[in-house]
Structure formats: structure tokens, C-alpha cells
Amino acid sequence: MGKDVYGKPFTTPIGRVSYPYVFERAKALEAGKEGKYEITLLIPKTEDITPIRAALESVAREAFGAKFQGLDKLKHPPIKDGDEKGAGDPAFGHWVIRAKSSKRPGIVDGSRAPIERKEDLYGGAFGRISVTPASYAMPTSWGVTMYLNAVQKVRDGERFGGSAMSAEEAFEALSESETQPLSVGDNF
């Protein structure tokens, strides 16, 4: 299977950010391994992703030749159909792509100002990513992936899973008598 093949870096269309592990590494799935920086992007199916597919297929053909039979036939396809998750999932109606890197990506806002706070880039925000398509070959599988170069948050969006509620919003104030300690017998 030979050499690793790297394509030209490109920027994706705008999509919804999901699982942004870009300020710190995601937890590794295998014990003793170091996690990677990664992000999932949900690109609406109304967007033309033909250039993304073409870039990935070009790398795969160069790396694997006739053995490559199409992106959808790979053990780990780099583009997944969000409709397979079901209508209640935020991925429904979107193409799902995930990019990873062992190096921390650059993270900027729409005007290219650096984003330093983890709270400013969250699942549900709108953004796009710069990636480099590349081949990989391991003893158990081979295919193409996208290495994460940088992330651009374009605008805010509704957080996936709802927004966090403050403790003040969650509880009503109690009267003084309700806050008095109870005896052990009152607790049981």
C-alpha cells in the first residue's frame, strides 16, 4: 500500500460545529494512547460537497489505485450521511465530516481574530474548517481522512442539548424555615 498521500488543503462550506475538541485533546479510545484535537462539522445537504468528495477520492486513487472502490465502501468513510441517525438528531439533513490533528488547530472568529476561550466555540455554533485530505494505512484498515488545520467560527447558534441553566434559574428561593437543619429522624 506504500506511501502516504496528502492532498491540497481546502476550506469546507459553513456548517454546525459538533463535538469541538480544539482547545484540548479528546480522550483517546485506546489506553496508553494520546488523544487528538478533533471536530465534527454538520454541513447541510443543500450545500455542494462535490469538491470535498473529489479531493478525498483523488488522494485515495493515488494512494490505493484499483483497490479503492469509492468513499462509501471504506471501512471508515470520511463523509457520513446524518440521516442515518434519525430525524431527532441534529445531524439529520446534513453531511457529517470529522477532522483530527495531533497539533492544536488555529481557532478564529469571522474577522479572523483568535478565539482563546473554550466557551466561545461550542456544539451548535456555525463555522467552517480548513482541512488537508490524506491517506492512511494501518494493519487493520486503510482509507482517507481529513487532518484539521484550523477552525473559523462564523456565528453563534442554538447550543446542542439546550443551553446550560444557572443554579439561580433552576431553583426558587426557599423561606428561612425551609432552610433550617432537620433532625436525623426528619430525614427518614
mmCIF file with all atom_site columns, C-alpha atoms in Angstrom:
data_model
loop_
_atom_site.group_PDB
_atom_site.id
_atom_site.type_symbol
_atom_site.label_atom_id
_atom_site.label_alt_id
_atom_site.label_comp_id
_atom_site.label_asym_id
_atom_site.label_entity_id
_atom_site.label_seq_id
_atom_site.pdbx_PDB_ins_code
_atom_site.Cartn_x
_atom_site.Cartn_y
_atom_site.Cartn_z
_atom_site.occupancy
_atom_site.B_iso_or_equiv
_atom_site.pdbx_formal_charge
_atom_site.auth_seq_id
_atom_site.auth_comp_id
_atom_site.auth_asym_id
_atom_site.auth_atom_id
_atom_site.pdbx_PDB_model_num
ATOM 1   C CA . MET A 1 1   ? 0.000   0.000  0.000  1.00 0.00 ? 1   MET A CA 1
ATOM 2   C CA . GLY A 1 2   ? 3.057   2.168  0.161  1.00 0.00 ? 2   GLY A CA 1
ATOM 3   C CA . LYS A 1 3   ? 3.289   5.876  0.646  1.00 0.00 ? 3   LYS A CA 1
ATOM 4   C CA . ASP A 1 4   ? 1.097   8.361  2.443  1.00 0.00 ? 4   ASP A CA 1
ATOM 5   C CA . VAL A 1 5   ? -0.571  10.766 0.052  1.00 0.00 ? 5   VAL A CA 1
ATOM 6   C CA . TYR A 1 6   ? -1.577  14.298 1.027  1.00 0.00 ? 6   TYR A CA 1
ATOM 7   C CA . GLY A 1 7   ? -3.947  16.459 -0.983 1.00 0.00 ? 7   GLY A CA 1
ATOM 8   C CA . LYS A 1 8   ? -4.160  20.228 -1.104 1.00 0.00 ? 8   LYS A CA 1
ATOM 9   C CA . PRO A 1 9   ? -5.661  21.948 1.955  1.00 0.00 ? 9   PRO A CA 1
ATOM 10  C CA . PHE A 1 10  ? -9.175  23.328 1.471  1.00 0.00 ? 10  PHE A CA 1
ATOM 11  C CA . THR A 1 11  ? -11.908 25.069 3.452  1.00 0.00 ? 11  THR A CA 1
ATOM 12  C CA . THR A 1 12  ? -15.297 23.435 3.923  1.00 0.00 ? 12  THR A CA 1
ATOM 13  C CA . PRO A 1 13  ? -18.646 25.146 3.472  1.00 0.00 ? 13  PRO A CA 1
ATOM 14  C CA . ILE A 1 14  ? -20.227 26.582 6.622  1.00 0.00 ? 14  ILE A CA 1
ATOM 15  C CA . GLY A 1 15  ? -21.880 24.034 8.890  1.00 0.00 ? 15  GLY A CA 1
ATOM 16  C CA . ARG A 1 16  ? -22.828 23.408 12.527 1.00 0.00 ? 16  ARG A CA 1
ATOM 17  C CA . VAL A 1 17  ? -19.978 22.639 14.871 1.00 0.00 ? 17  VAL A CA 1
ATOM 18  C CA . SER A 1 18  ? -20.359 19.465 16.903 1.00 0.00 ? 18  SER A CA 1
ATOM 19  C CA . TYR A 1 19  ? -18.019 17.937 19.499 1.00 0.00 ? 19  TYR A CA 1
ATOM 20  C CA . PRO A 1 20  ? -15.316 20.617 19.251 1.00 0.00 ? 20  PRO A CA 1
ATOM 21  C CA . TYR A 1 21  ? -12.209 19.220 20.955 1.00 0.00 ? 21  TYR A CA 1
ATOM 22  C CA . VAL A 1 22  ? -9.986  22.016 19.664 1.00 0.00 ? 22  VAL A CA 1
ATOM 23  C CA . PHE A 1 23  ? -8.779  23.644 22.884 1.00 0.00 ? 23  PHE A CA 1
ATOM 24  C CA . GLU A 1 24  ? -7.706  20.356 24.429 1.00 0.00 ? 24  GLU A CA 1
ATOM 25  C CA . ARG A 1 25  ? -7.363  16.848 23.086 1.00 0.00 ? 25  ARG A CA 1
ATOM 26  C CA . ALA A 1 26  ? -10.270 14.425 23.051 1.00 0.00 ? 26  ALA A CA 1
ATOM 27  C CA . LYS A 1 27  ? -9.820  11.415 25.278 1.00 0.00 ? 27  LYS A CA 1
ATOM 28  C CA . ALA A 1 28  ? -8.057  8.571  23.470 1.00 0.00 ? 28  ALA A CA 1
ATOM 29  C CA . LEU A 1 29  ? -10.139 5.449  22.857 1.00 0.00 ? 29  LEU A CA 1
ATOM 30  C CA . GLU A 1 30  ? -7.181  3.162  23.499 1.00 0.00 ? 30  GLU A CA 1
ATOM 31  C CA . ALA A 1 31  ? -5.401  3.009  26.856 1.00 0.00 ? 31  ALA A CA 1
ATOM 32  C CA . GLY A 1 32  ? -1.920  4.452  26.744 1.00 0.00 ? 32  GLY A CA 1
ATOM 33  C CA . LYS A 1 33  ? -2.566  6.451  23.558 1.00 0.00 ? 33  LYS A CA 1
ATOM 34  C CA . GLU A 1 34  ? -2.710  10.227 23.398 1.00 0.00 ? 34  GLU A CA 1
ATOM 35  C CA . GLY A 1 35  ? -5.958  11.782 22.208 1.00 0.00 ? 35  GLY A CA 1
ATOM 36  C CA . LYS A 1 36  ? -6.215  14.134 19.243 1.00 0.00 ? 36  LYS A CA 1
ATOM 37  C CA . TYR A 1 37  ? -7.685  17.538 18.597 1.00 0.00 ? 37  TYR A CA 1
ATOM 38  C CA . GLU A 1 38  ? -10.866 16.977 16.614 1.00 0.00 ? 38  GLU A CA 1
ATOM 39  C CA . ILE A 1 39  ? -14.098 18.492 15.457 1.00 0.00 ? 39  ILE A CA 1
ATOM 40  C CA . THR A 1 40  ? -17.233 17.270 13.722 1.00 0.00 ? 40  THR A CA 1
ATOM 41  C CA . LEU A 1 41  ? -18.950 19.549 11.221 1.00 0.00 ? 41  LEU A CA 1
ATOM 42  C CA . LEU A 1 42  ? -22.548 19.092 10.083 1.00 0.00 ? 42  LEU A CA 1
ATOM 43  C CA . ILE A 1 43  ? -22.848 20.504 6.569  1.00 0.00 ? 43  ILE A CA 1
ATOM 44  C CA . PRO A 1 44  ? -26.402 20.976 5.253  1.00 0.00 ? 44  PRO A CA 1
ATOM 45  C CA . LYS A 1 45  ? -27.247 18.680 2.364  1.00 0.00 ? 45  LYS A CA 1
ATOM 46  C CA . THR A 1 46  ? -28.240 21.777 0.387  1.00 0.00 ? 46  THR A CA 1
ATOM 47  C CA . GLU A 1 47  ? -24.502 22.591 0.154  1.00 0.00 ? 47  GLU A CA 1
ATOM 48  C CA . ASP A 1 48  ? -22.497 21.163 -2.741 1.00 0.00 ? 48  ASP A CA 1
ATOM 49  C CA . ILE A 1 49  ? -19.792 18.936 -1.260 1.00 0.00 ? 49  ILE A CA 1
ATOM 50  C CA . THR A 1 50  ? -18.627 17.619 -4.643 1.00 0.00 ? 50  THR A CA 1
ATOM 51  C CA . PRO A 1 51  ? -15.229 19.366 -4.251 1.00 0.00 ? 51  PRO A CA 1
ATOM 52  C CA . ILE A 1 52  ? -14.693 17.665 -0.864 1.00 0.00 ? 52  ILE A CA 1
ATOM 53  C CA . ARG A 1 53  ? -15.536 14.264 -2.321 1.00 0.00 ? 53  ARG A CA 1
ATOM 54  C CA . ALA A 1 54  ? -13.288 14.903 -5.345 1.00 0.00 ? 54  ALA A CA 1
ATOM 55  C CA . ALA A 1 55  ? -10.322 15.869 -3.140 1.00 0.00 ? 55  ALA A CA 1
ATOM 56  C CA . LEU A 1 56  ? -10.724 12.749 -0.983 1.00 0.00 ? 56  LEU A CA 1
ATOM 57  C CA . GLU A 1 57  ? -11.215 10.449 -3.986 1.00 0.00 ? 57  GLU A CA 1
ATOM 58  C CA . SER A 1 58  ? -8.131  11.867 -5.724 1.00 0.00 ? 58  SER A CA 1
ATOM 59  C CA . VAL A 1 59  ? -5.980  11.112 -2.678 1.00 0.00 ? 59  VAL A CA 1
ATOM 60  C CA . ALA A 1 60  ? -7.482  7.620  -2.346 1.00 0.00 ? 60  ALA A CA 1
ATOM 61  C CA . ARG A 1 61  ? -6.924  6.756  -6.032 1.00 0.00 ? 61  ARG A CA 1
ATOM 62  C CA . GLU A 1 62  ? -3.312  7.921  -5.868 1.00 0.00 ? 62  GLU A CA 1
ATOM 63  C CA . ALA A 1 63  ? -2.649  6.009  -2.653 1.00 0.00 ? 63  ALA A CA 1
ATOM 64  C CA . PHE A 1 64  ? -4.574  2.777  -3.295 1.00 0.00 ? 64  PHE A CA 1
ATOM 65  C CA . GLY A 1 65  ? -5.155  2.538  -7.048 1.00 0.00 ? 65  GLY A CA 1
ATOM 66  C CA . ALA A 1 66  ? -7.695  -0.046 -8.175 1.00 0.00 ? 66  ALA A CA 1
ATOM 67  C CA . LYS A 1 67  ? -8.170  -1.247 -4.591 1.00 0.00 ? 67  LYS A CA 1
ATOM 68  C CA . PHE A 1 68  ? -10.142 1.968  -3.912 1.00 0.00 ? 68  PHE A CA 1
ATOM 69  C CA . GLN A 1 69  ? -13.810 1.383  -4.845 1.00 0.00 ? 69  GLN A CA 1
ATOM 70  C CA . GLY A 1 70  ? -15.410 4.588  -3.549 1.00 0.00 ? 70  GLY A CA 1
ATOM 71  C CA . LEU A 1 71  ? -15.645 6.640  -0.365 1.00 0.00 ? 71  LEU A CA 1
ATOM 72  C CA . ASP A 1 72  ? -18.838 4.926  0.778  1.00 0.00 ? 72  ASP A CA 1
ATOM 73  C CA . LYS A 1 73  ? -17.188 1.495  0.544  1.00 0.00 ? 73  LYS A CA 1
ATOM 74  C CA . LEU A 1 74  ? -14.389 2.374  3.007  1.00 0.00 ? 74  LEU A CA 1
ATOM 75  C CA . LYS A 1 75  ? -14.444 0.811  6.465  1.00 0.00 ? 75  LYS A CA 1
ATOM 76  C CA . HIS A 1 76  ? -14.390 4.332  7.957  1.00 0.00 ? 76  HIS A CA 1
ATOM 77  C CA . PRO A 1 77  ? -15.921 6.688  5.369  1.00 0.00 ? 77  PRO A CA 1
ATOM 78  C CA . PRO A 1 78  ? -14.722 10.291 5.820  1.00 0.00 ? 78  PRO A CA 1
ATOM 79  C CA . ILE A 1 79  ? -18.171 11.673 4.934  1.00 0.00 ? 79  ILE A CA 1
ATOM 80  C CA . LYS A 1 80  ? -21.219 10.185 6.599  1.00 0.00 ? 80  LYS A CA 1
ATOM 81  C CA . ASP A 1 81  ? -24.925 10.672 5.964  1.00 0.00 ? 81  ASP A CA 1
ATOM 82  C CA . GLY A 1 82  ? -26.527 12.308 9.007  1.00 0.00 ? 82  GLY A CA 1
ATOM 83  C CA . ASP A 1 83  ? -29.937 10.948 8.008  1.00 0.00 ? 83  ASP A CA 1
ATOM 84  C CA . GLU A 1 84  ? -28.809 7.548  9.299  1.00 0.00 ? 84  GLU A CA 1
ATOM 85  C CA . LYS A 1 85  ? -29.001 8.988  12.831 1.00 0.00 ? 85  LYS A CA 1
ATOM 86  C CA . GLY A 1 86  ? -32.743 9.633  12.664 1.00 0.00 ? 86  GLY A CA 1
ATOM 87  C CA . ALA A 1 87  ? -34.994 12.685 12.432 1.00 0.00 ? 87  ALA A CA 1
ATOM 88  C CA . GLY A 1 88  ? -34.494 13.780 16.062 1.00 0.00 ? 88  GLY A CA 1
ATOM 89  C CA . ASP A 1 89  ? -30.710 14.063 15.766 1.00 0.00 ? 89  ASP A CA 1
ATOM 90  C CA . PRO A 1 90  ? -29.057 17.415 14.885 1.00 0.00 ? 90  PRO A CA 1
ATOM 91  C CA . ALA A 1 91  ? -27.109 15.582 12.135 1.00 0.00 ? 91  ALA A CA 1
ATOM 92  C CA . PHE A 1 92  ? -30.335 14.758 10.256 1.00 0.00 ? 92  PHE A CA 1
ATOM 93  C CA . GLY A 1 93  ? -30.366 16.554 6.889  1.00 0.00 ? 93  GLY A CA 1
ATOM 94  C CA . HIS A 1 94  ? -26.595 17.069 6.971  1.00 0.00 ? 94  HIS A CA 1
ATOM 95  C CA . TRP A 1 95  ? -23.350 15.558 5.753  1.00 0.00 ? 95  TRP A CA 1
ATOM 96  C CA . VAL A 1 96  ? -21.184 14.679 8.745  1.00 0.00 ? 96  VAL A CA 1
ATOM 97  C CA . ILE A 1 97  ? -17.437 15.153 8.476  1.00 0.00 ? 97  ILE A CA 1
ATOM 98  C CA . ARG A 1 98  ? -14.841 14.813 11.193 1.00 0.00 ? 98  ARG A CA 1
ATOM 99  C CA . ALA A 1 99  ? -11.310 16.124 11.128 1.00 0.00 ? 99  ALA A CA 1
ATOM 100 C CA . LYS A 1 100 ? -8.476  15.391 13.566 1.00 0.00 ? 100 LYS A CA 1
ATOM 101 C CA . SER A 1 101 ? -4.952  16.509 14.275 1.00 0.00 ? 101 SER A CA 1
ATOM 102 C CA . SER A 1 102 ? -2.178  15.783 16.726 1.00 0.00 ? 102 SER A CA 1
ATOM 103 C CA . LYS A 1 103 ? -1.403  19.528 16.697 1.00 0.00 ? 103 LYS A CA 1
ATOM 104 C CA . ARG A 1 104 ? -3.712  22.169 18.151 1.00 0.00 ? 104 ARG A CA 1
ATOM 105 C CA . PRO A 1 105 ? -5.522  23.948 15.298 1.00 0.00 ? 105 PRO A CA 1
ATOM 106 C CA . GLY A 1 106 ? -5.751  27.697 14.931 1.00 0.00 ? 106 GLY A CA 1
ATOM 107 C CA . ILE A 1 107 ? -9.179  28.989 16.008 1.00 0.00 ? 107 ILE A CA 1
ATOM 108 C CA . VAL A 1 108 ? -10.545 32.339 14.812 1.00 0.00 ? 108 VAL A CA 1
ATOM 109 C CA . ASP A 1 109 ? -13.809 34.223 14.533 1.00 0.00 ? 109 ASP A CA 1
ATOM 110 C CA . GLY A 1 110 ? -15.418 35.630 11.390 1.00 0.00 ? 110 GLY A CA 1
ATOM 111 C CA . SER A 1 111 ? -12.999 38.566 11.281 1.00 0.00 ? 111 SER A CA 1
ATOM 112 C CA . ARG A 1 112 ? -10.027 36.198 11.831 1.00 0.00 ? 112 ARG A CA 1
ATOM 113 C CA . ALA A 1 113 ? -9.429  37.363 15.412 1.00 0.00 ? 113 ALA A CA 1
ATOM 114 C CA . PRO A 1 114 ? -8.141  34.496 17.596 1.00 0.00 ? 114 PRO A CA 1
ATOM 115 C CA . ILE A 1 115 ? -10.642 32.716 19.837 1.00 0.00 ? 115 ILE A CA 1
ATOM 116 C CA . GLU A 1 116 ? -8.987  31.788 23.126 1.00 0.00 ? 116 GLU A CA 1
ATOM 117 C CA . ARG A 1 117 ? -11.930 30.810 25.336 1.00 0.00 ? 117 ARG A CA 1
ATOM 118 C CA . LYS A 1 118 ? -13.355 27.307 25.081 1.00 0.00 ? 118 LYS A CA 1
ATOM 119 C CA . GLU A 1 119 ? -16.846 28.667 25.857 1.00 0.00 ? 119 GLU A CA 1
ATOM 120 C CA . ASP A 1 120 ? -16.838 30.693 22.626 1.00 0.00 ? 120 ASP A CA 1
ATOM 121 C CA . LEU A 1 121 ? -16.779 27.647 20.315 1.00 0.00 ? 121 LEU A CA 1
ATOM 122 C CA . TYR A 1 122 ? -19.448 25.076 21.179 1.00 0.00 ? 122 TYR A CA 1
ATOM 123 C CA . GLY A 1 123 ? -21.671 22.412 19.669 1.00 0.00 ? 123 GLY A CA 1
ATOM 124 C CA . GLY A 1 124 ? -24.353 24.284 17.731 1.00 0.00 ? 124 GLY A CA 1
ATOM 125 C CA . ALA A 1 125 ? -22.244 27.278 16.661 1.00 0.00 ? 125 ALA A CA 1
ATOM 126 C CA . PHE A 1 126 ? -21.800 27.844 12.925 1.00 0.00 ? 126 PHE A CA 1
ATOM 127 C CA . GLY A 1 127 ? -18.354 27.540 11.428 1.00 0.00 ? 127 GLY A CA 1
ATOM 128 C CA . ARG A 1 128 ? -16.085 26.076 8.819  1.00 0.00 ? 128 ARG A CA 1
ATOM 129 C CA . ILE A 1 129 ? -12.815 24.224 8.930  1.00 0.00 ? 129 ILE A CA 1
ATOM 130 C CA . SER A 1 130 ? -9.590  24.093 6.968  1.00 0.00 ? 130 SER A CA 1
ATOM 131 C CA . VAL A 1 131 ? -8.503  20.511 6.343  1.00 0.00 ? 131 VAL A CA 1
ATOM 132 C CA . THR A 1 132 ? -5.912  18.522 4.420  1.00 0.00 ? 132 THR A CA 1
ATOM 133 C CA . PRO A 1 133 ? -7.109  15.250 2.855  1.00 0.00 ? 133 PRO A CA 1
ATOM 134 C CA . ALA A 1 134 ? -4.701  12.358 3.374  1.00 0.00 ? 134 ALA A CA 1
ATOM 135 C CA . SER A 1 135 ? -4.448  8.613  3.033  1.00 0.00 ? 135 SER A CA 1
ATOM 136 C CA . TYR A 1 136 ? -3.671  6.231  5.872  1.00 0.00 ? 136 TYR A CA 1
ATOM 137 C CA . ALA A 1 137 ? -2.846  2.552  6.062  1.00 0.00 ? 137 ALA A CA 1
ATOM 138 C CA . MET A 1 138 ? -2.787  0.501  9.257  1.00 0.00 ? 138 MET A CA 1
ATOM 139 C CA . PRO A 1 139 ? -2.690  -3.253 9.762  1.00 0.00 ? 139 PRO A CA 1
ATOM 140 C CA . THR A 1 140 ? -6.463  -3.350 10.394 1.00 0.00 ? 140 THR A CA 1
ATOM 141 C CA . SER A 1 141 ? -7.738  -0.759 7.902  1.00 0.00 ? 141 SER A CA 1
ATOM 142 C CA . TRP A 1 142 ? -6.861  1.788  5.236  1.00 0.00 ? 142 TRP A CA 1
ATOM 143 C CA . GLY A 1 143 ? -8.605  4.789  3.766  1.00 0.00 ? 143 GLY A CA 1
ATOM 144 C CA . VAL A 1 144 ? -8.657  8.565  3.609  1.00 0.00 ? 144 VAL A CA 1
ATOM 145 C CA . THR A 1 145 ? -9.165  11.124 6.324  1.00 0.00 ? 145 THR A CA 1
ATOM 146 C CA . MET A 1 146 ? -9.104  14.870 6.843  1.00 0.00 ? 146 MET A CA 1
ATOM 147 C CA . TYR A 1 147 ? -6.407  16.444 9.000  1.00 0.00 ? 147 TYR A CA 1
ATOM 148 C CA . LEU A 1 148 ? -7.595  19.508 10.878 1.00 0.00 ? 148 LEU A CA 1
ATOM 149 C CA . ASN A 1 149 ? -5.623  22.698 10.194 1.00 0.00 ? 149 ASN A CA 1
ATOM 150 C CA . ALA A 1 150 ? -7.837  25.485 11.544 1.00 0.00 ? 150 ALA A CA 1
ATOM 151 C CA . VAL A 1 151 ? -11.370 26.379 12.664 1.00 0.00 ? 151 VAL A CA 1
ATOM 152 C CA . GLN A 1 152 ? -13.345 29.546 11.942 1.00 0.00 ? 152 GLN A CA 1
ATOM 153 C CA . LYS A 1 153 ? -16.456 30.301 13.978 1.00 0.00 ? 153 LYS A CA 1
ATOM 154 C CA . VAL A 1 154 ? -18.786 32.240 11.699 1.00 0.00 ? 154 VAL A CA 1
ATOM 155 C CA . ARG A 1 155 ? -21.669 32.979 14.083 1.00 0.00 ? 155 ARG A CA 1
ATOM 156 C CA . ASP A 1 156 ? -23.479 31.805 17.176 1.00 0.00 ? 156 ASP A CA 1
ATOM 157 C CA . GLY A 1 157 ? -26.229 29.208 17.024 1.00 0.00 ? 157 GLY A CA 1
ATOM 158 C CA . GLU A 1 158 ? -28.521 27.384 19.409 1.00 0.00 ? 158 GLU A CA 1
ATOM 159 C CA . ARG A 1 159 ? -26.418 25.086 21.560 1.00 0.00 ? 159 ARG A CA 1
ATOM 160 C CA . PHE A 1 160 ? -26.926 21.383 21.011 1.00 0.00 ? 160 PHE A CA 1
ATOM 161 C CA . GLY A 1 161 ? -28.502 19.852 24.095 1.00 0.00 ? 161 GLY A CA 1
ATOM 162 C CA . GLY A 1 162 ? -30.031 23.181 25.100 1.00 0.00 ? 162 GLY A CA 1
ATOM 163 C CA . SER A 1 163 ? -28.276 25.950 26.923 1.00 0.00 ? 163 SER A CA 1
ATOM 164 C CA . ALA A 1 164 ? -26.823 25.473 30.356 1.00 0.00 ? 164 ALA A CA 1
ATOM 165 C CA . MET A 1 165 ? -29.119 26.680 33.112 1.00 0.00 ? 165 MET A CA 1
ATOM 166 C CA . SER A 1 166 ? -27.667 28.596 36.037 1.00 0.00 ? 166 SER A CA 1
ATOM 167 C CA . ALA A 1 167 ? -28.403 27.438 39.580 1.00 0.00 ? 167 ALA A CA 1
ATOM 168 C CA . GLU A 1 168 ? -30.304 30.708 40.144 1.00 0.00 ? 168 GLU A CA 1
ATOM 169 C CA . GLU A 1 169 ? -32.597 29.866 37.215 1.00 0.00 ? 169 GLU A CA 1
ATOM 170 C CA . ALA A 1 170 ? -33.065 26.253 38.305 1.00 0.00 ? 170 ALA A CA 1
ATOM 171 C CA . PHE A 1 171 ? -34.268 26.870 41.868 1.00 0.00 ? 171 PHE A CA 1
ATOM 172 C CA . GLU A 1 172 ? -36.696 29.207 43.580 1.00 0.00 ? 172 GLU A CA 1
ATOM 173 C CA . ALA A 1 173 ? -35.663 30.855 46.829 1.00 0.00 ? 173 ALA A CA 1
ATOM 174 C CA . LEU A 1 174 ? -36.679 28.981 49.991 1.00 0.00 ? 174 LEU A CA 1
ATOM 175 C CA . SER A 1 175 ? -38.110 30.502 53.140 1.00 0.00 ? 175 SER A CA 1
ATOM 176 C CA . GLU A 1 176 ? -35.983 30.628 56.276 1.00 0.00 ? 176 GLU A CA 1
ATOM 177 C CA . SER A 1 177 ? -37.936 27.761 57.867 1.00 0.00 ? 177 SER A CA 1
ATOM 178 C CA . GLU A 1 178 ? -37.257 25.557 54.825 1.00 0.00 ? 178 GLU A CA 1
ATOM 179 C CA . THR A 1 179 ? -33.508 26.069 55.182 1.00 0.00 ? 179 THR A CA 1
ATOM 180 C CA . GLN A 1 180 ? -33.269 25.033 58.846 1.00 0.00 ? 180 GLN A CA 1
ATOM 181 C CA . PRO A 1 181 ? -31.413 21.773 59.582 1.00 0.00 ? 181 PRO A CA 1
ATOM 182 C CA . LEU A 1 182 ? -33.576 18.721 60.103 1.00 0.00 ? 182 LEU A CA 1
ATOM 183 C CA . SER A 1 183 ? -33.044 16.103 62.745 1.00 0.00 ? 183 SER A CA 1
ATOM 184 C CA . VAL A 1 184 ? -31.876 12.648 61.708 1.00 0.00 ? 184 VAL A CA 1
ATOM 185 C CA . GLY A 1 185 ? -35.398 11.375 62.336 1.00 0.00 ? 185 GLY A CA 1
ATOM 186 C CA . ASP A 1 186 ? -36.881 14.001 59.963 1.00 0.00 ? 186 ASP A CA 1
ATOM 187 C CA . ASN A 1 187 ? -34.639 12.744 57.129 1.00 0.00 ? 187 ASN A CA 1
ATOM 188 C CA . PHE A 1 188 ? -36.026 9.207  57.226 1.00 0.00 ? 188 PHE A CA 1
#
